[in-house]
CSV table of C-alpha atoms in Angstrom, one decimal:
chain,number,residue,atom,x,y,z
I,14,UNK,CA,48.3,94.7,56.2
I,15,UNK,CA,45.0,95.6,54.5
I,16,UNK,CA,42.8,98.0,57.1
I,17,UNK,CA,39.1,96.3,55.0
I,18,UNK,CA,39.5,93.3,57.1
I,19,UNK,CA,38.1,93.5,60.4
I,20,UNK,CA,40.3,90.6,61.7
I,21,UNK,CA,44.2,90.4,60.3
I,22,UNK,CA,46.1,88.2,62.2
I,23,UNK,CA,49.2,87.1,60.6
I,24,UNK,CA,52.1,84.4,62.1
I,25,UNK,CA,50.6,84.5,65.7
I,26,UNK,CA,52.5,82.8,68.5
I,27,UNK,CA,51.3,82.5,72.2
I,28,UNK,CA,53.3,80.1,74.8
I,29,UNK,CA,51.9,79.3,78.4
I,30,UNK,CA,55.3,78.1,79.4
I,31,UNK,CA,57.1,75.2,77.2
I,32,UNK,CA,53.4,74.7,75.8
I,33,UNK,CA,52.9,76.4,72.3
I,34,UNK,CA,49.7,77.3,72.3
I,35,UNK,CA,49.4,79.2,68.8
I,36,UNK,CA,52.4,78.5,66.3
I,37,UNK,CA,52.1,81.0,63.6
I,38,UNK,CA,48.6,80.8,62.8
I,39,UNK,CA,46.7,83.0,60.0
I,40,UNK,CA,43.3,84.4,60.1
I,41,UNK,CA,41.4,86.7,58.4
I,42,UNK,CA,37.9,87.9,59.0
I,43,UNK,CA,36.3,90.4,56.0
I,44,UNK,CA,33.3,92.9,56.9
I,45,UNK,CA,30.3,92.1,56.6
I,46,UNK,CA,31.3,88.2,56.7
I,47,UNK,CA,29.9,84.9,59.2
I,48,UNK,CA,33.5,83.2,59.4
I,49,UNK,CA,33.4,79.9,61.2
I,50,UNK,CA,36.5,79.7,63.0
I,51,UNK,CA,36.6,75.8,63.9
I,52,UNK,CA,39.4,73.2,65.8
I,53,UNK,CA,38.7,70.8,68.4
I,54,UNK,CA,39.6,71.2,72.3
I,55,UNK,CA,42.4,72.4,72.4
I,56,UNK,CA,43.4,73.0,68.7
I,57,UNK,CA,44.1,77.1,69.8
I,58,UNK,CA,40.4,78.9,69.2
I,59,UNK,CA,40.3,80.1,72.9
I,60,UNK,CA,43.8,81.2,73.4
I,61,UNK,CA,43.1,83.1,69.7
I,62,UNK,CA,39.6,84.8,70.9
I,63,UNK,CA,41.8,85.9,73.9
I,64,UNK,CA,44.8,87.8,72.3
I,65,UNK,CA,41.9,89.4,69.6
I,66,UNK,CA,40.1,90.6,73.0
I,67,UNK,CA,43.3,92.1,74.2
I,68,UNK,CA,43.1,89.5,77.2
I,69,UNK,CA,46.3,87.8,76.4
I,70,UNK,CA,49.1,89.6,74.8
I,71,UNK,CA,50.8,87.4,72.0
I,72,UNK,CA,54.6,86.6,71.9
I,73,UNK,CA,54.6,86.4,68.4
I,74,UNK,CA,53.3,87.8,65.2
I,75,UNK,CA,50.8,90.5,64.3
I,76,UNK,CA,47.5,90.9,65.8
I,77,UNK,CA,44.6,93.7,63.9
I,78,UNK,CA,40.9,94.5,64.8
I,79,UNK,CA,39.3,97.2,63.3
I,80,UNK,CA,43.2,98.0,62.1
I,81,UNK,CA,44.6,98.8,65.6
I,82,UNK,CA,45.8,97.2,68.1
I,83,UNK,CA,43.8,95.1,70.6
I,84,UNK,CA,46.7,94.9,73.2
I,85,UNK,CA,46.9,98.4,73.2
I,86,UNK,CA,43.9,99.8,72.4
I,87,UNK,CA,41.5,97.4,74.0
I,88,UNK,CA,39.1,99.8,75.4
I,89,UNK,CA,38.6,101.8,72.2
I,90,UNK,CA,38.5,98.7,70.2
I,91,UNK,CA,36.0,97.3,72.7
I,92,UNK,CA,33.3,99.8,72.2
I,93,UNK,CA,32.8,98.4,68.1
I,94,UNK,CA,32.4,94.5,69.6
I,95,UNK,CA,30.3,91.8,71.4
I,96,UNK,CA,31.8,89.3,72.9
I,97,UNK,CA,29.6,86.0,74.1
I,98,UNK,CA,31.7,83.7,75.9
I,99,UNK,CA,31.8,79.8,75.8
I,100,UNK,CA,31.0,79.3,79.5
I,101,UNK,CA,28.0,81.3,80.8
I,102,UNK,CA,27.6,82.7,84.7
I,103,UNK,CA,25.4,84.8,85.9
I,104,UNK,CA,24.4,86.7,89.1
I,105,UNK,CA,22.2,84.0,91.2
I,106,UNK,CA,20.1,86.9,92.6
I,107,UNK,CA,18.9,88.7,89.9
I,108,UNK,CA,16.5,88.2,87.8
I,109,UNK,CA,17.5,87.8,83.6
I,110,UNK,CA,15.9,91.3,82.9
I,111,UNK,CA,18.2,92.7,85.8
I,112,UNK,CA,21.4,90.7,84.7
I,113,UNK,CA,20.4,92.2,80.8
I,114,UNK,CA,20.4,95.9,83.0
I,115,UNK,CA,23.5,94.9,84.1
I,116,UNK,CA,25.1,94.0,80.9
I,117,UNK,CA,23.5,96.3,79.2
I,118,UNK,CA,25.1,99.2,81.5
I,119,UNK,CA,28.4,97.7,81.2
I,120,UNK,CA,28.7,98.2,77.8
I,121,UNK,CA,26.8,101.4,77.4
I,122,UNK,CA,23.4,100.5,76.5
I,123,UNK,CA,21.1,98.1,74.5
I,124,UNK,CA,18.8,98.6,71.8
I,125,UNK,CA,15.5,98.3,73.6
I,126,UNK,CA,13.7,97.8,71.2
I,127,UNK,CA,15.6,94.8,69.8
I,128,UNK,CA,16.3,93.8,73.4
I,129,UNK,CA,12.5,93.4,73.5
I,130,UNK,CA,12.6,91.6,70.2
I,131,UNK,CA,14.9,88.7,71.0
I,132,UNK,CA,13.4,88.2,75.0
I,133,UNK,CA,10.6,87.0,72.9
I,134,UNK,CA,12.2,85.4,70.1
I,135,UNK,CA,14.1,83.5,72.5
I,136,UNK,CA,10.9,82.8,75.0
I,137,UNK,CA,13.2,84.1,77.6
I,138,UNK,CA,11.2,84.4,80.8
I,139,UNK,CA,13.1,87.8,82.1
I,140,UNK,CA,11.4,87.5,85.4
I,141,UNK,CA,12.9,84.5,87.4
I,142,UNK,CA,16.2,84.6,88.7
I,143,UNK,CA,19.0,84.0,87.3
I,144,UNK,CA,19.9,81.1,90.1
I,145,UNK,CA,16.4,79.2,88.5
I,146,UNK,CA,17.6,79.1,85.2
I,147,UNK,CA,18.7,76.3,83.3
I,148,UNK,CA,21.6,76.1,81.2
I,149,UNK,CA,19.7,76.8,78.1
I,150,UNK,CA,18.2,79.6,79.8
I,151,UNK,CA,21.3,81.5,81.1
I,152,UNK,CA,22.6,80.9,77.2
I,153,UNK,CA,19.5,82.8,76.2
I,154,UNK,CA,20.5,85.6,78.6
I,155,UNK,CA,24.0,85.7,77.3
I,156,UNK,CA,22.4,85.7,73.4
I,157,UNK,CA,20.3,88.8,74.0
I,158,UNK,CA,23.3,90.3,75.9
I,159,UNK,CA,25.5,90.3,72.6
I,160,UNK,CA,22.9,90.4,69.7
I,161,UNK,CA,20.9,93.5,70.9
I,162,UNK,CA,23.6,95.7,70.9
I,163,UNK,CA,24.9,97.7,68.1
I,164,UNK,CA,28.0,96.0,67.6
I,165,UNK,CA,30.1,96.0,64.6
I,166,UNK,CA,31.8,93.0,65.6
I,167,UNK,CA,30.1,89.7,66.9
I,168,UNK,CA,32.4,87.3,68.4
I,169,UNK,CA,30.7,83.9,69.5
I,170,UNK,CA,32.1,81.3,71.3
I,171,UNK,CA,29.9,77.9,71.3
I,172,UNK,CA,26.6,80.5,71.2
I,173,UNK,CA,24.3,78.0,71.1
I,174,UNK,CA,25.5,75.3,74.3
I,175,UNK,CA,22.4,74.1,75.8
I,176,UNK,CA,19.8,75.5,73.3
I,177,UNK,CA,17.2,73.2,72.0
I,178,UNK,CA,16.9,72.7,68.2
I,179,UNK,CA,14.1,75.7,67.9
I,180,UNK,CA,16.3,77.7,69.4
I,181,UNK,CA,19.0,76.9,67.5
I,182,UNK,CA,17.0,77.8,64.7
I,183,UNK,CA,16.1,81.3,66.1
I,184,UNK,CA,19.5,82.1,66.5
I,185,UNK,CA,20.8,81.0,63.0
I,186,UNK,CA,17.5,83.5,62.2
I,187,UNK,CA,19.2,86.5,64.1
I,188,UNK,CA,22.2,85.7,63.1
I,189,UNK,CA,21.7,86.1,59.3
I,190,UNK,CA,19.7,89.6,59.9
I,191,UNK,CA,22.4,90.9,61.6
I,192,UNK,CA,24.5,89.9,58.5
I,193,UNK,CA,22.0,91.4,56.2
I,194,UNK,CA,22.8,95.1,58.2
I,195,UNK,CA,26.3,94.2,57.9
I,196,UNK,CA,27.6,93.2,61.4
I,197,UNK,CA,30.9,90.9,60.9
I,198,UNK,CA,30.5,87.9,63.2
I,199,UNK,CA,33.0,85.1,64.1
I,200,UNK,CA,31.5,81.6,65.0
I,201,UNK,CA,33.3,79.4,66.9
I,202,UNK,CA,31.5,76.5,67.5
I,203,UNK,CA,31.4,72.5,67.7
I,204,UNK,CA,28.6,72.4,65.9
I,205,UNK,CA,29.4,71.5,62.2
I,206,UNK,CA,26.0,71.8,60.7
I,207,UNK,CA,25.4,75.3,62.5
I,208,UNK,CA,28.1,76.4,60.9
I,209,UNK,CA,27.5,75.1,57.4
I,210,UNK,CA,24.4,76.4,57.6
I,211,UNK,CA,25.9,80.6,58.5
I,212,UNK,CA,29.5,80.8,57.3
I,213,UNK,CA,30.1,82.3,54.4
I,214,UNK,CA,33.7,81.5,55.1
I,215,UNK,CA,35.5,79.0,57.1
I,216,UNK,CA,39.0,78.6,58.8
I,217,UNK,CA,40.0,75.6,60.4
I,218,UNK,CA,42.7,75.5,62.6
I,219,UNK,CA,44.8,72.6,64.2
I,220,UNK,CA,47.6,72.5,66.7
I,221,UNK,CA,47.9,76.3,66.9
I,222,UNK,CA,48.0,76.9,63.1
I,223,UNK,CA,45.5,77.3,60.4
I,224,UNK,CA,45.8,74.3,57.8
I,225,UNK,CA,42.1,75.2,55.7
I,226,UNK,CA,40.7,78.9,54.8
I,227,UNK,CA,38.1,79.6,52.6
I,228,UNK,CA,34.8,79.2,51.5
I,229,UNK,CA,32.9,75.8,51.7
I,230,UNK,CA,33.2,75.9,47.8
I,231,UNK,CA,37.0,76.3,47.7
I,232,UNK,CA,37.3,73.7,50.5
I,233,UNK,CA,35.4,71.6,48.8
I,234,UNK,CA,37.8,71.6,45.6
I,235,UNK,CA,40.7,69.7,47.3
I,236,UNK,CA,37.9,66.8,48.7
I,237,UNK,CA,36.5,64.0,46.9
I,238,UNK,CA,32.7,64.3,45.7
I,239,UNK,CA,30.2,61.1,45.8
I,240,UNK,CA,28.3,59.9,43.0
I,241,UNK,CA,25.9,57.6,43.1
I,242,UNK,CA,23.9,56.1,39.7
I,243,UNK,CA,21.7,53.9,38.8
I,244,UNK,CA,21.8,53.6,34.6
I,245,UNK,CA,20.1,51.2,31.7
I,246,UNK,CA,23.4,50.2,30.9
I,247,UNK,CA,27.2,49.7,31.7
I,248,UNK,CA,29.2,53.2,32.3
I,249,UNK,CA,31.9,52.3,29.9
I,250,UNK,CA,35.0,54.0,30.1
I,251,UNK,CA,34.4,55.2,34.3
I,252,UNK,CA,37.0,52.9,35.4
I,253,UNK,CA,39.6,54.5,33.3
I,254,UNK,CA,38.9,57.9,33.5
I,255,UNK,CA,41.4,60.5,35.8
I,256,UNK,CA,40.1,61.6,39.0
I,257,UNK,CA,37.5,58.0,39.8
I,258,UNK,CA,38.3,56.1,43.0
I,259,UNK,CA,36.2,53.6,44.5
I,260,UNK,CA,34.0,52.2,41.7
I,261,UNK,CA,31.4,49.7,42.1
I,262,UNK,CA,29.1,48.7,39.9
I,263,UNK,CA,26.5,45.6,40.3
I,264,UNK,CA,23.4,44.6,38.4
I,265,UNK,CA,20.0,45.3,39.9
I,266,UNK,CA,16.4,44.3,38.6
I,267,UNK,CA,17.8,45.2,35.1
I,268,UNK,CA,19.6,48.3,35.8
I,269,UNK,CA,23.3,49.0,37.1
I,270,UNK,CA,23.9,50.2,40.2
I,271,UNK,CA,27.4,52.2,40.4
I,272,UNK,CA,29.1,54.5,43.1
I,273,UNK,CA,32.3,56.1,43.3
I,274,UNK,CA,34.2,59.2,44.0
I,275,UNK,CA,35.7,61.6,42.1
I,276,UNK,CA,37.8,64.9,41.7
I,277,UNK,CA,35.6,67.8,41.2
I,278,UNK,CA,37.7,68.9,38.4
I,279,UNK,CA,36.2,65.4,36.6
I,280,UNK,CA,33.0,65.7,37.3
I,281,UNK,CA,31.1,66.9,34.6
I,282,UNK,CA,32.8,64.0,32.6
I,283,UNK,CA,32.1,61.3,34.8
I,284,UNK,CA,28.2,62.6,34.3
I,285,UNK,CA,29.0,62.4,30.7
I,286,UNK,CA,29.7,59.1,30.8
I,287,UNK,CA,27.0,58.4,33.0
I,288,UNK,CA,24.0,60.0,30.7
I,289,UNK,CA,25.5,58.3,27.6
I,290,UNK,CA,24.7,55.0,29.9
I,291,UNK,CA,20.9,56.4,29.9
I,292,UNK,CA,20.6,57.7,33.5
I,293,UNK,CA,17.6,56.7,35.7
I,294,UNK,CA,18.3,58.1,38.7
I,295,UNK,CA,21.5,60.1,40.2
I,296,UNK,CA,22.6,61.8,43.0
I,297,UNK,CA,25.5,63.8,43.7
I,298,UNK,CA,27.1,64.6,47.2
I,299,UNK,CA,29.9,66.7,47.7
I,300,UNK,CA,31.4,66.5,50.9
I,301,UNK,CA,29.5,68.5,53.9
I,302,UNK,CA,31.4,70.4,56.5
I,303,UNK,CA,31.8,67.3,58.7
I,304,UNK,CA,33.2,65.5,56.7
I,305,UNK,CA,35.2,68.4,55.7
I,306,UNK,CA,36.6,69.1,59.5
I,307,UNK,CA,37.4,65.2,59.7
I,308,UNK,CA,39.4,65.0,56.7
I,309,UNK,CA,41.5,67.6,58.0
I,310,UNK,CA,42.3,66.0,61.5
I,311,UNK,CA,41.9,62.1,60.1
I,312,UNK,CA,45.8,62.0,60.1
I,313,UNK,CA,46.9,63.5,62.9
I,314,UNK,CA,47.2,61.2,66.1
I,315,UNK,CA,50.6,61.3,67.7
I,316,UNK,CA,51.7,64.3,65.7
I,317,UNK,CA,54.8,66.3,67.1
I,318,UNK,CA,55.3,69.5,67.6
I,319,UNK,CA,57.1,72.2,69.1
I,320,UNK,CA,57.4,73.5,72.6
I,321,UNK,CA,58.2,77.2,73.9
I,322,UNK,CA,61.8,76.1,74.3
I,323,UNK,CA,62.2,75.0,70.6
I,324,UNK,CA,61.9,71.2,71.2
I,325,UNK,CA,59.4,68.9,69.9
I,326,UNK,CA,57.1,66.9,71.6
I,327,UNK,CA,54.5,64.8,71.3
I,328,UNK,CA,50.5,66.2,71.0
I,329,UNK,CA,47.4,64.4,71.5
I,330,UNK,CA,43.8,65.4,72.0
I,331,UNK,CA,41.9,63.7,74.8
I,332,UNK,CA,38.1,65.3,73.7
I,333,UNK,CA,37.5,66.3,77.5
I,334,UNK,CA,34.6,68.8,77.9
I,335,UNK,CA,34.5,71.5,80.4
I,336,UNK,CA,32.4,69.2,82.7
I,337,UNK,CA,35.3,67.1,82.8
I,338,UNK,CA,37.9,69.7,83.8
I,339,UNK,CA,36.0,71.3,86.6
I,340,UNK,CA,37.8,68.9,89.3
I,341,UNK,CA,41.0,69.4,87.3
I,342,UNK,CA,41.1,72.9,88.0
I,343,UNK,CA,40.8,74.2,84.6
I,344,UNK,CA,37.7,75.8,84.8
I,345,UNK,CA,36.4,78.3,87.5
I,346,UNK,CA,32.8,78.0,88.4
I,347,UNK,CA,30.4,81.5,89.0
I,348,UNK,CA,32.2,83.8,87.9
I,349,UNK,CA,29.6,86.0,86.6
I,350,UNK,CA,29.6,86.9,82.8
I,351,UNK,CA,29.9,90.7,82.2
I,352,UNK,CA,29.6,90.9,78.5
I,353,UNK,CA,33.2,91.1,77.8
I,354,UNK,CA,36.0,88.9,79.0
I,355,UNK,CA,34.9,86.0,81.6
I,356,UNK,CA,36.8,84.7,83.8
I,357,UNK,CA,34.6,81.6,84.3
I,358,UNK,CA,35.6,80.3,80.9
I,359,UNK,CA,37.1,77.3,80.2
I,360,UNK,CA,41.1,77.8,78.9
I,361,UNK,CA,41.1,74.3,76.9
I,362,UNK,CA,44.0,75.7,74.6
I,363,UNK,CA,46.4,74.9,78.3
I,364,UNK,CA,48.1,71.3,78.3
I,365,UNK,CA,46.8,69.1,80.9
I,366,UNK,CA,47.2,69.6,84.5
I,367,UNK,CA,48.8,73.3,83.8
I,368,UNK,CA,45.9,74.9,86.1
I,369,UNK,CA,46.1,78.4,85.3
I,370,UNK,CA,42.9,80.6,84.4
I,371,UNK,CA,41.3,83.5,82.3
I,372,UNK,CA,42.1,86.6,82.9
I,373,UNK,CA,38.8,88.4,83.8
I,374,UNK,CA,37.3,92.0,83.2
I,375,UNK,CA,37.8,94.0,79.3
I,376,UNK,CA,35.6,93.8,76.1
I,377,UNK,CA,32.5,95.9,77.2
């Protein structure tokens, strides 16, 4: 196990019951590194973020941060990390500044200064109470919370939920100067572009496992890139090449019109053939992190796939957000976020109708 990574998590396995939450999935996370760690509800991301907080102990597998163990050595570990949840509370009767003197005590201290920095950044208004705040607002809390400290570690889970475009901006803006002084951070988020737009690697995980790792570039070498041309004259020789897939050409106002798809591998050929053609326009899209993600899960209604007790069943994803699962007892309202662990967070990695919750209290 190489001690350079920050994250090393190798074959991990976590059951709630006959549910298999995690079935021998693989991640790791290099210093100095935005990795987007990505799956839909219910794919394993929470459950994961759980047993690398030391909040859930795994049944299976190995588990590193910082090279010890978080089960273990939580509290020690703990000290070199932020951790923002993906379900914010707060305490109703302070104000933002006090709940920031709260967390900020918790964990032993912000940097003022940047603390100062991101309350403006953010136009966070630190005065009003915490119970006046809108969901955007108690995200801002929660950003300040875990990006003004001195962490090593960043772990985000959905960090920007309720923020308006600006702000998503701003926070893609702290983010990348917080890479640029070398603070590792792990994204989790829904939000494909946001992602694309800070990962400098990506691992995508389905059904407890990882099935894609790497950089958008290496992903990006086992999809299908889009070409689109317009020429003087007829692209002989497209239709036969290796690597072409849904050609089609058709005359316009003297020119020809042609799309099509192709291997990256082919590429420069197919632009070869293209220019000898005599190119008037052409654009080239390789396939964006969307499209990417999709891809990956296209295939995989009604897959099967194996309980705690070694028998296989049947998996779906219903898409259900955490609004939806409040009735269903999944998710525990106002709980109040303490800069670590939260017990008000939604556990979407649980089959449906299990009912059981976080455990609170830990990362400080």
């Amino acid at each position: 196990m190489s001690t350079a990574d920050v994250v090393r998590i190798e074959g991990l396995v976590k059951t709630f019951g006959s549910f298999r939450a995690l079935d021998g999935l693989d991640l790791d996370v290099r210093p100095g590194e935005v990795h987007g760690f990505l799956g839909p509800n219910g794919a394993g991301k929470s459950t994961t973020i759980r047993v690398l907080l030391g909040l859930a102990r795994a049944d299976g597998g190995s588990v590193s941060l910082f090279g010890g163990d978080p089960w273990r050595e939580a509290p020690r570990l703990h000290e070199r990390l932020s951790y923002l949840p993906g379900d914010v509370s707060l305490w109703g009767g302070l104000t933002g500044g006090q709940c920031l003197d709260v967390l900020a005590a918790a964990r032993g201290g912000l940097d003022e200064q940047r603390r100062s920095d991101l309350v403006e950044r953010f136009d966070l208004d630190p005065t009003k109470r915490a119970r006046d705040y809108s969901k955007g607002n108690r995200q801002k809390v929660a950003l300040v919370a875990a990006l003004a400290t001195d962490a090593e570690l960043l772990v985000l889970d959905e960090p920007t939920s309720g923020l308006d475009p600006l702000m998503e901006r701003t926070f893609q803006e702290v983010v990348r100067e917080r890479r640029a002084e070398g603070v590792t951070v792990v994204l989790s988020s829904h939000l494909l572009a946001e992602v694309e737009a800070l990962a400098d690697r990506v691992s995508i995980i389905r059904h407890g496992r990882t099935v894609e790792s790497g950089t958008l570039r290496d992903l990006r070498r086992h999809t299908r890139t889009k070409v689109h041309a317009v020429t003087s004259g007829d692209p002989d020789g497209l239709a036969e090449m290796p690597g072409v897939g849904d050609l089609e050409t058709e005359r316009l106002d003297g020119h020809v019109d042609t799309r099509f798809s192709i291997d990256p591998d082919h590429l420069d050929a197919a632009v070869g053939h293209l220019h000898r053609a005599g190119i008037h326009t052409l654009t080239v899209a390789p396939p964006s992190l969307d499209e990417l993600f999709l891809s990956t899960y296209e295939d995989t209604a009604g897959e099967t796939r194996e309980d705690g007790r070694g028998r296989r069943r049947r998996h779906r994803h219903d898409g259900r957000h955490a609004e939806d699962l409040v009735g269903a007892g999944r998710l525990r309202p106002e709980s109040p976020f303490s800069g670590g662990a939260h017990a008000g967070e939604l556990d979407d990695d649980l089959p449906e109708g299990d009912g059981r919750h976080r455990a609170g209290g830990g990362a400080r």
